[in-house]
Every structure is written in structure tokens, then in C-alpha cells.
PDB file of C-alpha atoms in Angstrom:
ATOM      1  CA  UNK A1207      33.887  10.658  13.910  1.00 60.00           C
ATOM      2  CA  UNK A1208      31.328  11.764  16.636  1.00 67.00           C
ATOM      3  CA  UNK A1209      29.192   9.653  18.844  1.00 68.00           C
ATOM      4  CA  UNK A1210      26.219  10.597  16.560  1.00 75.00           C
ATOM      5  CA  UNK A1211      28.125   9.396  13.640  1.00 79.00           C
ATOM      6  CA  UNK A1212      29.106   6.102  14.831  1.00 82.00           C
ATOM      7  CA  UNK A1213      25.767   5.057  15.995  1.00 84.00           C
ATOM      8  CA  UNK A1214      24.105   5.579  12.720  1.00 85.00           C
ATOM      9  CA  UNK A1215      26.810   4.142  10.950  1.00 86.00           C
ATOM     10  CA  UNK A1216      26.472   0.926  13.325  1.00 88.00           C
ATOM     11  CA  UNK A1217      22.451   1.241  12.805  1.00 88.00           C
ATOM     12  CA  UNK A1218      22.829   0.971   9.372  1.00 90.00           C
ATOM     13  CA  UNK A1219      25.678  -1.512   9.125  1.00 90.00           C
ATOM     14  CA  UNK A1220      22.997  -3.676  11.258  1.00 92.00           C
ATOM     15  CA  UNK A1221      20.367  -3.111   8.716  1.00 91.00           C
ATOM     16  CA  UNK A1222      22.554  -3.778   5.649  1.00 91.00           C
ATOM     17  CA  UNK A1223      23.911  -7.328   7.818  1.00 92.00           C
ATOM     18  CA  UNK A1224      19.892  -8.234   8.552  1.00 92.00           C
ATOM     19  CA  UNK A1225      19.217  -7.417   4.985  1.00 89.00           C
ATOM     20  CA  UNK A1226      21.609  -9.204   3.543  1.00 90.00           C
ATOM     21  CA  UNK A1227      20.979 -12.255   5.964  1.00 91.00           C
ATOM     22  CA  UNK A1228      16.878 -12.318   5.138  1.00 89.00           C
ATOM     23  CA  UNK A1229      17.850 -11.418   1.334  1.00 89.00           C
ATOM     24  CA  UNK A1230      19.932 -15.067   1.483  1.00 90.00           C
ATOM     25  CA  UNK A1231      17.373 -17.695   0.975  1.00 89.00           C
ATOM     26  CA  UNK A1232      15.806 -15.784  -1.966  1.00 89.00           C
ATOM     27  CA  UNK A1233      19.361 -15.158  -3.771  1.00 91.00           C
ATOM     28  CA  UNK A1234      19.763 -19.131  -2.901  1.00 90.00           C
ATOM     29  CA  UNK A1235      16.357 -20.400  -4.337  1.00 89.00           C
ATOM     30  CA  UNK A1236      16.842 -18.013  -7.664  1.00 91.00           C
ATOM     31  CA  UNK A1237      20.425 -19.420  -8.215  1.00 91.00           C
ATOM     32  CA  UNK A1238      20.001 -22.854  -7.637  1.00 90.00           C
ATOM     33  CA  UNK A1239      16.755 -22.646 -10.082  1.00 90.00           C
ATOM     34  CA  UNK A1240      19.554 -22.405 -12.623  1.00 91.00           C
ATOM     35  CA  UNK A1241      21.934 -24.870 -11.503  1.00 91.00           C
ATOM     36  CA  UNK A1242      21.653 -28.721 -12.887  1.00 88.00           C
ATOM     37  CA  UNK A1243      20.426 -31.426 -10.356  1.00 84.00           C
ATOM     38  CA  UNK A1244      24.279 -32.492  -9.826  1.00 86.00           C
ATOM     39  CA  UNK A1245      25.432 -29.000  -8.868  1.00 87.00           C
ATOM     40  CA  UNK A1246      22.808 -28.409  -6.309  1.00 85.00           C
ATOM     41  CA  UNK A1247      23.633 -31.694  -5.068  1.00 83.00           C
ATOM     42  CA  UNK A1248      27.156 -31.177  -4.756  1.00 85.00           C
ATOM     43  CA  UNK A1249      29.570 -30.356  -1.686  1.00 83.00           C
ATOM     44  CA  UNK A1250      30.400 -28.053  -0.448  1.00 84.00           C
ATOM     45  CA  UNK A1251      27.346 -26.010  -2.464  1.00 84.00           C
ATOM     46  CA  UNK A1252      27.789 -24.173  -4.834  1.00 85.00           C
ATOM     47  CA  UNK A1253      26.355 -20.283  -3.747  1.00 85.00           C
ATOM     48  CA  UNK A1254      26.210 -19.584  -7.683  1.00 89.00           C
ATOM     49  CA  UNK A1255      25.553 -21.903 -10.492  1.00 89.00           C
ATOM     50  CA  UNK A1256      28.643 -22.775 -12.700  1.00 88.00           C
ATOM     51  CA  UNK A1257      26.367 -23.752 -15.427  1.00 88.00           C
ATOM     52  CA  UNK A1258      23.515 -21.471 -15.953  1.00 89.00           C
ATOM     53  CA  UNK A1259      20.616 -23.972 -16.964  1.00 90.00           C
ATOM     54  CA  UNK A1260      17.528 -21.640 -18.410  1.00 91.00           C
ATOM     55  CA  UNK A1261      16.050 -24.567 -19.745  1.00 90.00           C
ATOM     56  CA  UNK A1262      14.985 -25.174 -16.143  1.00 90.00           C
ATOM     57  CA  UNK A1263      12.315 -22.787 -16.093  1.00 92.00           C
ATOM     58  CA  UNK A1264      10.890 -24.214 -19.328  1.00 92.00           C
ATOM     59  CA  UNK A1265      10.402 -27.772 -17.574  1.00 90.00           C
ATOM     60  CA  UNK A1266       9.245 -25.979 -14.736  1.00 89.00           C
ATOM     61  CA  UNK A1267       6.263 -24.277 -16.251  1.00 90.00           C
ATOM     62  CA  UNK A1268       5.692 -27.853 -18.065  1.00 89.00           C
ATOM     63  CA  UNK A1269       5.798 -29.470 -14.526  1.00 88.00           C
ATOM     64  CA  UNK A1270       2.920 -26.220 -13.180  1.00 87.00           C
ATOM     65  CA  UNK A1271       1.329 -26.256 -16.648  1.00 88.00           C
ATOM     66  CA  UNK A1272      -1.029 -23.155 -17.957  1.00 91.00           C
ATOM     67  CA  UNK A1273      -3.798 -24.728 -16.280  1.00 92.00           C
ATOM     68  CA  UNK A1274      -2.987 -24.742 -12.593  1.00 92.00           C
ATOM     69  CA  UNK A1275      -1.381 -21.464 -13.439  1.00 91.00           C
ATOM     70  CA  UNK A1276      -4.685 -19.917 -14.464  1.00 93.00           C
ATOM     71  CA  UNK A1277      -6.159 -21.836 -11.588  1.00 92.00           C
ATOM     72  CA  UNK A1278      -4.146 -19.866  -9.146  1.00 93.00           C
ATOM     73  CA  UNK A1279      -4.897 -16.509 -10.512  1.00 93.00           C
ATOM     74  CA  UNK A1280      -9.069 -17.385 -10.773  1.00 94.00           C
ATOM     75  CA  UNK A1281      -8.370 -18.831  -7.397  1.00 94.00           C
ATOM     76  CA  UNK A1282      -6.826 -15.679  -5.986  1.00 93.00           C
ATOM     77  CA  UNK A1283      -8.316 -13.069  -7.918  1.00 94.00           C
ATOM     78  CA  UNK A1284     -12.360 -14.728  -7.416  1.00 94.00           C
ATOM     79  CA  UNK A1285     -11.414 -14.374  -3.580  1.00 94.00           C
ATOM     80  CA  UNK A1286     -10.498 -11.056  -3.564  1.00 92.00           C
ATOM     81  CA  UNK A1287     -13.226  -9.231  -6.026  1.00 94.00           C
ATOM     82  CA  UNK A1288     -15.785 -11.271  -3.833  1.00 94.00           C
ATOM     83  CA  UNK A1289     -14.165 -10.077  -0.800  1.00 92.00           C
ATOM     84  CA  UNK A1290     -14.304  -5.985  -2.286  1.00 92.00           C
ATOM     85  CA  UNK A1291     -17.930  -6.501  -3.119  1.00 93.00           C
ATOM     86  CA  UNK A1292     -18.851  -7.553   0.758  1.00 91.00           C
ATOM     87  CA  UNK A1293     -16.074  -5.721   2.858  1.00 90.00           C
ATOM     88  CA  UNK A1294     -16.531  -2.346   1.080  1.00 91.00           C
ATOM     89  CA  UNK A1295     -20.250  -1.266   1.586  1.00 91.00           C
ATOM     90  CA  UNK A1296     -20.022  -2.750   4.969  1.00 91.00           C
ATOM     91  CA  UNK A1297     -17.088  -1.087   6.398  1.00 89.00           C
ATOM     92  CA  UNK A1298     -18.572   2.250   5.031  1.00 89.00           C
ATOM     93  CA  UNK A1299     -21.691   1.704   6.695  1.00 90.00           C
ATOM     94  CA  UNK A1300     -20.228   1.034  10.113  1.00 88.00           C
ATOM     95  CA  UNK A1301     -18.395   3.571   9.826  1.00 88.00           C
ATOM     96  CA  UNK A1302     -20.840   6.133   8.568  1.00 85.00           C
ATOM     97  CA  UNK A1303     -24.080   5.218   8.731  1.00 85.00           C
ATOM     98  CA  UNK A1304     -25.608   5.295  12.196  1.00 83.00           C
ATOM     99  CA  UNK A1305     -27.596   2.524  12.985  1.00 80.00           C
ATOM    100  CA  UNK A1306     -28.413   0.990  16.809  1.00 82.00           C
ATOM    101  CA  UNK A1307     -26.437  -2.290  17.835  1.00 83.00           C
ATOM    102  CA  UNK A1308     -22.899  -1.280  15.786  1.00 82.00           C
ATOM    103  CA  UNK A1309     -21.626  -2.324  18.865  1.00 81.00           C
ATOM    104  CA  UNK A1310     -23.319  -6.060  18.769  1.00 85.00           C
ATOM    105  CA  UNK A1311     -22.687  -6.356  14.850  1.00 85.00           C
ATOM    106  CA  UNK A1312     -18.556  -5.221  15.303  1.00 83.00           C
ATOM    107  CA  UNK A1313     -18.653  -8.133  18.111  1.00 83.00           C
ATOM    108  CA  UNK A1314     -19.758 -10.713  15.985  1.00 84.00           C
ATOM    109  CA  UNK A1315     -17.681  -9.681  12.726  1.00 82.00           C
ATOM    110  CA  UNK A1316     -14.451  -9.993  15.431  1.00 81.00           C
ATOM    111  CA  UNK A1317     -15.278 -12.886  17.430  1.00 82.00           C
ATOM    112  CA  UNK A1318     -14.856 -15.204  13.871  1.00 79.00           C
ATOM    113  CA  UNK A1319     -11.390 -14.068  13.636  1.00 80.00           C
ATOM    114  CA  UNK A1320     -10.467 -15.719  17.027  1.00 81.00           C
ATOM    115  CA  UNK A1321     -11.440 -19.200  15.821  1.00 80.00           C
ATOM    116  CA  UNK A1322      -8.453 -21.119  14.533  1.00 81.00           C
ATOM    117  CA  UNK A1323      -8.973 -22.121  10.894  1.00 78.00           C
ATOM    118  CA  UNK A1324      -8.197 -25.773  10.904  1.00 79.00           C
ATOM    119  CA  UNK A1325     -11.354 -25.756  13.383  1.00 83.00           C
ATOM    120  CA  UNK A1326     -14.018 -24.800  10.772  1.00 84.00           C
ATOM    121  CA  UNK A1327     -12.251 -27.019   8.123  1.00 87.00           C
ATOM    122  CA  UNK A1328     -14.502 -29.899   8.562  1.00 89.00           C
ATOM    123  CA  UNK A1329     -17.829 -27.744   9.073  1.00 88.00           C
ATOM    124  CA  UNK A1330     -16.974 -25.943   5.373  1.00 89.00           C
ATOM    125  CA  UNK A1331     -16.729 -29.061   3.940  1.00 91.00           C
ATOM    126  CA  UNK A1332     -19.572 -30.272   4.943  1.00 92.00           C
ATOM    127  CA  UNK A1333     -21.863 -27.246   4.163  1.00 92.00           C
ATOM    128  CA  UNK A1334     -20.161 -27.106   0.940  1.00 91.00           C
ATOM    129  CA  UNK A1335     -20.476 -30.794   0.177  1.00 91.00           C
ATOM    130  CA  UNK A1336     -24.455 -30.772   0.736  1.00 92.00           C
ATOM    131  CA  UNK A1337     -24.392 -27.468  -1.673  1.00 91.00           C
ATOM    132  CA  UNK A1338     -22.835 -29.762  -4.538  1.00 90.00           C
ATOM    133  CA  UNK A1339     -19.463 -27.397  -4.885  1.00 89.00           C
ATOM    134  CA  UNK A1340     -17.207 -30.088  -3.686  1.00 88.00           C
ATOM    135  CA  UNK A1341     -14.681 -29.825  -6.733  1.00 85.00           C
ATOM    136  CA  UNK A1342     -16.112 -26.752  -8.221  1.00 89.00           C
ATOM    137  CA  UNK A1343     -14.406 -23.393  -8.467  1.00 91.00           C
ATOM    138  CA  UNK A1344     -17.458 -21.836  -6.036  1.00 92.00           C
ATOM    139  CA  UNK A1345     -17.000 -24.352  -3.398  1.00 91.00           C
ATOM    140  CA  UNK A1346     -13.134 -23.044  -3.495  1.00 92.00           C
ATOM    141  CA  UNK A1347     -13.409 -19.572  -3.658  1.00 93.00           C
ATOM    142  CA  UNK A1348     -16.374 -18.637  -1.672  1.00 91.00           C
ATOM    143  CA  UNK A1349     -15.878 -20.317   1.930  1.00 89.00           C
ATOM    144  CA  UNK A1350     -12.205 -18.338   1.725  1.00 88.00           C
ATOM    145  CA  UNK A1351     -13.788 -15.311   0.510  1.00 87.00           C
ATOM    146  CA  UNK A1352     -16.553 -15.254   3.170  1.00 84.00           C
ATOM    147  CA  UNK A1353     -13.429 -15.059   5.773  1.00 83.00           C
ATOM    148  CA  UNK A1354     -13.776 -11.138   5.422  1.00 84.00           C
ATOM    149  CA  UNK A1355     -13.834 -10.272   9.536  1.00 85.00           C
ATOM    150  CA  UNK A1356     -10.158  -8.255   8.566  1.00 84.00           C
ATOM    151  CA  UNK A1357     -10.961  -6.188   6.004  1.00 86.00           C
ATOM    152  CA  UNK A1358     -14.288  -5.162   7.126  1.00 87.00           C
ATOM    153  CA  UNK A1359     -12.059  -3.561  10.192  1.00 86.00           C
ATOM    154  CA  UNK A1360      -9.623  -2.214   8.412  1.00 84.00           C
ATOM    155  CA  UNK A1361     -12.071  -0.581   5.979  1.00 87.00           C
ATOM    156  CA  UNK A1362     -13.703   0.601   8.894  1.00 87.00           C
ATOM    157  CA  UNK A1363     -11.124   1.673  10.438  1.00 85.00           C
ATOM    158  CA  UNK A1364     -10.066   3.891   6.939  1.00 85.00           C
ATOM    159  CA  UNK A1365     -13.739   5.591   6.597  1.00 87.00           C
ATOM    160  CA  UNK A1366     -14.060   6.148  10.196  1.00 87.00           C
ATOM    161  CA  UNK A1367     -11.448   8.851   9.730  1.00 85.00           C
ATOM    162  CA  UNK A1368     -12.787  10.487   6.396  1.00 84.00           C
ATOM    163  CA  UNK A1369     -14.096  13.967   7.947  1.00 85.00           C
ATOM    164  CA  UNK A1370     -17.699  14.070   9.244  1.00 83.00           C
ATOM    165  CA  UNK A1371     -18.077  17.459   7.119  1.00 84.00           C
ATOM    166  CA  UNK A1372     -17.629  15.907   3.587  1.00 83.00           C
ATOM    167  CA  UNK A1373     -20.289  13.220   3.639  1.00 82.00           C
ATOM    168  CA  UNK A1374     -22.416  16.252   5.676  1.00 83.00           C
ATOM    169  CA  UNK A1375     -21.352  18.284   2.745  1.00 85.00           C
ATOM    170  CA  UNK A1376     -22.319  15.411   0.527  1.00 82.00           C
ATOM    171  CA  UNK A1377     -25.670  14.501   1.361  1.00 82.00           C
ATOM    172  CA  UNK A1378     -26.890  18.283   1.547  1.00 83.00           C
ATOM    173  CA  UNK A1379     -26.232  18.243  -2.050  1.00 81.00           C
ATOM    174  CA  UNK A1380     -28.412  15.301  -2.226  1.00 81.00           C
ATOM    175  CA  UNK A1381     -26.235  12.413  -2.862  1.00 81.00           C
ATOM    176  CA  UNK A1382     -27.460   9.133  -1.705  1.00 86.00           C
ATOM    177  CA  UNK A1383     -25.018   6.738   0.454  1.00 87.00           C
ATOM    178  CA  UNK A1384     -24.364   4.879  -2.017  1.00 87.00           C
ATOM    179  CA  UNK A1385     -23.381   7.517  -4.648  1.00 88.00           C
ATOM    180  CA  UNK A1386     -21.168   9.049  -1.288  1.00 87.00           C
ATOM    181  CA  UNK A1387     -19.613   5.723  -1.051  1.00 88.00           C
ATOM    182  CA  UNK A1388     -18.699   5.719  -4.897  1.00 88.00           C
ATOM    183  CA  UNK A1389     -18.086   9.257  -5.517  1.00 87.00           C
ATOM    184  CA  UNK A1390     -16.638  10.389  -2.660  1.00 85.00           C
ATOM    185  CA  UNK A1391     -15.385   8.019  -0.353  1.00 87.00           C
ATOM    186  CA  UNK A1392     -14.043   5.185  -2.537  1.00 87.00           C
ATOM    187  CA  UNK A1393     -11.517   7.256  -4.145  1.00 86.00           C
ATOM    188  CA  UNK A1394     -10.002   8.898  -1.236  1.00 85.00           C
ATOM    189  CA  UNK A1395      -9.347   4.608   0.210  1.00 84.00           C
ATOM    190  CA  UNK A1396      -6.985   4.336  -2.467  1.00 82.00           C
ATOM    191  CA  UNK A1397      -3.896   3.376   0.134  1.00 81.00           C
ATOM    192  CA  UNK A1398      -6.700   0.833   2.461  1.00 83.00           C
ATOM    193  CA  UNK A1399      -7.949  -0.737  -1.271  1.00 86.00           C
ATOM    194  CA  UNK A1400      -3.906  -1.103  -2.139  1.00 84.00           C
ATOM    195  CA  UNK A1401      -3.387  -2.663   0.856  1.00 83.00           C
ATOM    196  CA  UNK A1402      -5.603  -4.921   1.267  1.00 86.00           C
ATOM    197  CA  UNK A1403      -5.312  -6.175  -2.564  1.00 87.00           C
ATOM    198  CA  UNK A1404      -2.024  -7.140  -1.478  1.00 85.00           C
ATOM    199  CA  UNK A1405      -2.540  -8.569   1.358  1.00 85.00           C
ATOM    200  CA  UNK A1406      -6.035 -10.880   0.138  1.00 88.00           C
ATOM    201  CA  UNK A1407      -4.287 -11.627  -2.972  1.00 90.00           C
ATOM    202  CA  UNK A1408      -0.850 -12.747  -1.213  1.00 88.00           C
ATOM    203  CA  UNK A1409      -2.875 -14.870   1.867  1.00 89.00           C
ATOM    204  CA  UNK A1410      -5.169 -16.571  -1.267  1.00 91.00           C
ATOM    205  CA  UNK A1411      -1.806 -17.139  -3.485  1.00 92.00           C
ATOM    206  CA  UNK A1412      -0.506 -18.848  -0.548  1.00 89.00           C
ATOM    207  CA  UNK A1413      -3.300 -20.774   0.454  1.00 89.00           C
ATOM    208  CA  UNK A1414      -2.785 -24.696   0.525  1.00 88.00           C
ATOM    209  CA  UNK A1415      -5.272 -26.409   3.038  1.00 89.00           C
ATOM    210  CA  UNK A1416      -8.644 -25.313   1.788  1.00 90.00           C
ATOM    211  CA  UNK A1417      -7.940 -25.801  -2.217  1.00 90.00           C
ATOM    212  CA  UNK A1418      -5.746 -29.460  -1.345  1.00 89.00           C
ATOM    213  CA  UNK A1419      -9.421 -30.728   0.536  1.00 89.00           C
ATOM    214  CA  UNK A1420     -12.123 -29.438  -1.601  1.00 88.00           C
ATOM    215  CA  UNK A1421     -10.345 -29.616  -5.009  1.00 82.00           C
ATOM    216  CA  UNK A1422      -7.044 -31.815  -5.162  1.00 78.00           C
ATOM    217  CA  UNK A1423      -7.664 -33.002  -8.807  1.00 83.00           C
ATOM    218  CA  UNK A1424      -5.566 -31.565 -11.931  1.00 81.00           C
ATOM    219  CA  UNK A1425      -8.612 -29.642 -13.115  1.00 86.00           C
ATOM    220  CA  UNK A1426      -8.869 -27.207 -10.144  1.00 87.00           C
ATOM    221  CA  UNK A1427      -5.270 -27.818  -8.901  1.00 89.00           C
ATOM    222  CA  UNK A1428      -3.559 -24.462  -7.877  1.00 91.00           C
ATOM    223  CA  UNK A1429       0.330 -24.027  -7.352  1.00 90.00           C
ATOM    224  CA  UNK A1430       0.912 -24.251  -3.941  1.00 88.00           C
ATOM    225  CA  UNK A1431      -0.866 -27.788  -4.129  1.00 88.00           C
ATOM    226  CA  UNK A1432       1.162 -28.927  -7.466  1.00 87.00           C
ATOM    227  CA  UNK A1433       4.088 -27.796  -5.485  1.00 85.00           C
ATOM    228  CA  UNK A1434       3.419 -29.468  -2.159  1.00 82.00           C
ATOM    229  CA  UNK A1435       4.440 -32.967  -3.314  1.00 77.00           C
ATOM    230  CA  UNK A1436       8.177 -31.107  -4.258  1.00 74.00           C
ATOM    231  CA  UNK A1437       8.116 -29.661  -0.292  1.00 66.00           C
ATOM    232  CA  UNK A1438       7.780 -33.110   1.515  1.00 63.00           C
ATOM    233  CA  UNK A1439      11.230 -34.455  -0.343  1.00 61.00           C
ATOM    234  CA  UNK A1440       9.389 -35.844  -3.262  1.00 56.00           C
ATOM    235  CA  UNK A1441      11.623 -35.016  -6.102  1.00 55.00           C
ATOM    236  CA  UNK A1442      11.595 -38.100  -7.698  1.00 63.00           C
ATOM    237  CA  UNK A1443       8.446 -36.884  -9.525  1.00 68.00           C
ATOM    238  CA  UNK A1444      11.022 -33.873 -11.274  1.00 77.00           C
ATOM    239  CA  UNK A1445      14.456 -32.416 -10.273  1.00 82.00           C
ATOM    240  CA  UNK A1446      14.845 -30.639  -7.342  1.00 85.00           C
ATOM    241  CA  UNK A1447      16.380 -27.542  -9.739  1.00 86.00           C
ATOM    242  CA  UNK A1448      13.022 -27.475 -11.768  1.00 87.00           C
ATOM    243  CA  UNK A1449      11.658 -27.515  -8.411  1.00 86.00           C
ATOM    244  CA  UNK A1450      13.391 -24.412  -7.394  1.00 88.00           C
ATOM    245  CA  UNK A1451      12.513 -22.612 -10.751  1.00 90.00           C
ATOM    246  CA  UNK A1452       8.555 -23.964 -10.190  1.00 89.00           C
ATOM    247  CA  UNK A1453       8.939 -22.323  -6.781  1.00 89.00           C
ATOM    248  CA  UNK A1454      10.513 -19.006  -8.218  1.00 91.00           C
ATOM    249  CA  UNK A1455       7.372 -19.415 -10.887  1.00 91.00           C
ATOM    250  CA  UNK A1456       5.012 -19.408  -8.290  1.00 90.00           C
ATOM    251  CA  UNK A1457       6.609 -15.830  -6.611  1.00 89.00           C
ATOM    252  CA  UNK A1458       6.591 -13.752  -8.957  1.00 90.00           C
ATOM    253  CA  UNK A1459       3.158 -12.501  -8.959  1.00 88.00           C
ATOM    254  CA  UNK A1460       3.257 -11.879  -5.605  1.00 85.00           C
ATOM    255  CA  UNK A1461       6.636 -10.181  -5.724  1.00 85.00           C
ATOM    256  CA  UNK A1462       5.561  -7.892  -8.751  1.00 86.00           C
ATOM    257  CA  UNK A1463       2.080  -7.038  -6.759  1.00 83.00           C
ATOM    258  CA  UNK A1464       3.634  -5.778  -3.410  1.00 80.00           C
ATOM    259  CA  UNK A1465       6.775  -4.123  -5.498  1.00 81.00           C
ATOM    260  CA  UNK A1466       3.748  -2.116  -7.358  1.00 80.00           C
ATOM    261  CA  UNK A1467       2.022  -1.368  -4.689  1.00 76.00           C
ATOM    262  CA  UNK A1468       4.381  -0.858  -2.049  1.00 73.00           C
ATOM    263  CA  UNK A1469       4.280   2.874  -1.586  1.00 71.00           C
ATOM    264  CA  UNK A1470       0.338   2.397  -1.014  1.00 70.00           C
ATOM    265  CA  UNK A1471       0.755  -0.855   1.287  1.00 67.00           C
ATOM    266  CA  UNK A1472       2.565   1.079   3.660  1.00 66.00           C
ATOM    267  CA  UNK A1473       0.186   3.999   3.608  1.00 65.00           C
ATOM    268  CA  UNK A1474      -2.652   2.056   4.107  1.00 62.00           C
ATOM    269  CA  UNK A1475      -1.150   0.163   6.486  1.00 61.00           C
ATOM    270  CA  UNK A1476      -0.387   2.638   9.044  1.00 60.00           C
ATOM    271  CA  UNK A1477      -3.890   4.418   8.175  1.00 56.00           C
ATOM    272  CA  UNK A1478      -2.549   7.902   6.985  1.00 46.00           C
ATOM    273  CA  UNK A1479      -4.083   7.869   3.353  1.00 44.00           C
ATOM    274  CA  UNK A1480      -5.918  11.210   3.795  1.00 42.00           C
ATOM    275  CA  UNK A1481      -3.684  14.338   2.396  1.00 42.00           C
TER     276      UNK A1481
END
């Protein structure tokens, strides 16, 4: 074997080996979620379950219930169509539409980003306490939407590079910049739209803080609070195998959304989504 050979063969035995060591705690939370309390709390543990319990996942979605469920998709989903309808139109017109002081208005979209979250926590909660949301689906959904300071750039970013002859091309014709947005631009951010749905709707899944101060009850509960109590040791409320199936519950959408939408994460990511 040549000394070509034998480095990619040791490159991808190192991939496979970092794969298969990341791949571990995943493979571990799916097959204990069908284990019964006494063989996850067995030693040495058990790396697959000698009694496959499916019933697990049944007392696990009784544990989540429908409603917090729902709650986490209208939780996620409200933060992300509100986030479209702001971050869209403005990243086009930076982008696009020449105006005096883009310079000043980029400065103060960044500077936001630099301000650790757990600083404005009290400050939201206030504003949205004297607004009467305090417990409401709005007084979730919009203070986490407004946090749009990303997506405006990367938006941006994606219709800075459209070419200056199109929208020229465009507006001769007499469209509008609004109907050049819609028509013309908007489809052609396909891979930047893909990418950021994932990446809004994966950052709102996950959020805990925000939801656990301004709505802890049952009514607005979403997962990642329901599941919180579970995280801290506190399995006395189930067992820690419906636990691990309410945890695999709570994945799933978020594993489905980047598996879907992989090929256009990546190519939004890295900003090439003009052919």
C-alpha cells in the first residue's frame, strides 16, 4: 500500500472512530428508552436492552402530554414565522437598497448580539410584565423572536451576493422592491431560508430560560421545561427509562428537520446557494 493510501485509510479510520464515539450517547439514550427502570439501573450496564419495553414511549408521551407538545411546536414555529417576516425585508434592503447611514444601522443590529442573554432577562420581563403578556403565548414568543441581529446578517450577507444586473434588470421592467424581493430574490435564498429554519427552529426547540420565567405553568409549558425536573435527578416524579423515551420524544423533530434539510443547511451555510 502507498503512502497516499495509508494516510487516507488512517483519515478515515479517524473519522469512522470520532463518529462512532459522538454517535455513542445517542445509540445509549435510544436503547435505554427501551430498557425497564431495573436494567438501566443495573451493573455493569447493559449497552442494549434485554427486554425491549415499547410501552415506555406510551408513558412517556402521557408524562409530555399533547398539550406541552403542541406548546413546543406554537412555541418554536410563532418564533420563527415572526422572525421571516422582520429578518427578510430587512436583510434585502441592506443589502440592496441604498440608503445613507447602512453603516450606523449594521452597527446597531450587531452590537445586540454581543450582550449576554441572561443580562436582558430581567429587563424582558419587566417590559413584558407592564404589557400584560406575562403567561401569554405573545409575551413568550415575541421577546425571543425580536432576537433577530443573526439572521438579518446572514440574509444580508445571501442578497448582497445576488448579481447587481438582475435587480437592474428587474426594476427596468418596472418591478417594485418589493415585487423584486418576492419574485426574484426570495426564490433564489432557498439554501439561506433552509438554513436558517433550521437553525431558529432548533435554538427555539431548545430554549429553556425564557419559556421556564415567563410561562412555567402546565398551560404554556413546553418540553424542555416538562423535562427539566427529569435533568436535575428528579426521577421520582416517573422512571428514569420513560425519561429517556420523553427525551428521545422531544428530538425527533429536530432530528427529522435538519435530516430534511441538510443538503440546503450546508449550502446556505457556507453562502454558495447561487448556481
Amino acid at each position: 500500500m502507498t503512502g497516499s493510501k495509508w494516510s487516507a485509510a488512517t483519515r478515515y479510520t479517524l473519522i469512522v472512530l470520532c463518529g462512532l464515539i459522538m454517535a455513542l450517547p445517542l445509540f445509549y439514550l435510544l436503547s435505554a428508552s427501551l430498557m425497564s427502570a431495573q436494567d438501566i439501573r443495573a451493573y455493569p450496564p447493559h449497552l442494549l436492552p434485554p427486554t425491549t419495553v415499547w410501552h415506555n414511549y406510551v408513558d412517556a408521551y402521557h408524562f409530555l402530554s399533547a398539550r406541552v407538545i403542541a406548546n413546543s411546536f406554537a412555541f418554536s414555529i410563532g418564533i420563527l414565522l415572526v422572525q421571516l417576516l422582520i429578518t427578510i425585508p430587512a436583510g434585502f434592503a441592506l443589502a440592496k437598497i441604498p440608503f445613507r447611514w447602512v453603516g450606523a444601522v449594521m452597527a446597531v443590529i450587531i452590537v445586540p448580539m454581543f450582550v449576554p442573554t441572561n443580562m436582558t432577562l430581567i429587563p424582558l420581563y419587566v417590559i413584558v410584565d407592564r404589557l400584560g403578556l406575562v403567561g401569554s403565548y405573545a409575551g413568550m414568543i415575541l421577546p425571543v423572536a425580536g432576537q433577530t441581529a443573526f439572521a438579518m446578517l446572514l440574509f444580508r450577507q445571501f442578497f448582497a451576493t445576488l448579481p447587481p444586473g438582475l435587480i437592474e434588470a428587474a426594476k427596468l421592467d418596472g418591478a417594485g422592491w418589493v415585487r423584486v424581493l418576492v419574485q426574484i430574490a426570495l426564490p433564489l435564498a432557498k439554501p439561506a431560508l433552509a438554513a436558517y429554519c433550521s437553525i431558529s427552529f432548533l435554538t427555539a426547540w431548545n430554549t429553556y430560560i425564557w419559556p421556564q420565567v415567563i410561562a412555567p405553568d402546565r398551560e404554556h409549558q413546553v418540553m424542555t421545561v416538562a423535562l427539566a425536573p427529569l435533568a436535575r435527578g428528579q426521577y421520582n416524579m416517573v422512571s428514569p427509562s420513560v425519561g429517556m423515551a420523553a427525551a428521545v420524544i422531544s428530538m425527533l423533530p429536530v432530528l427529522v428537520i435538519f435530516v430534511v434539510f441538510q443538503r440546503w443547511y450546508i449550502k446556505g451555510v457556507v453562502g454558495s446557494g447561487i448556481e
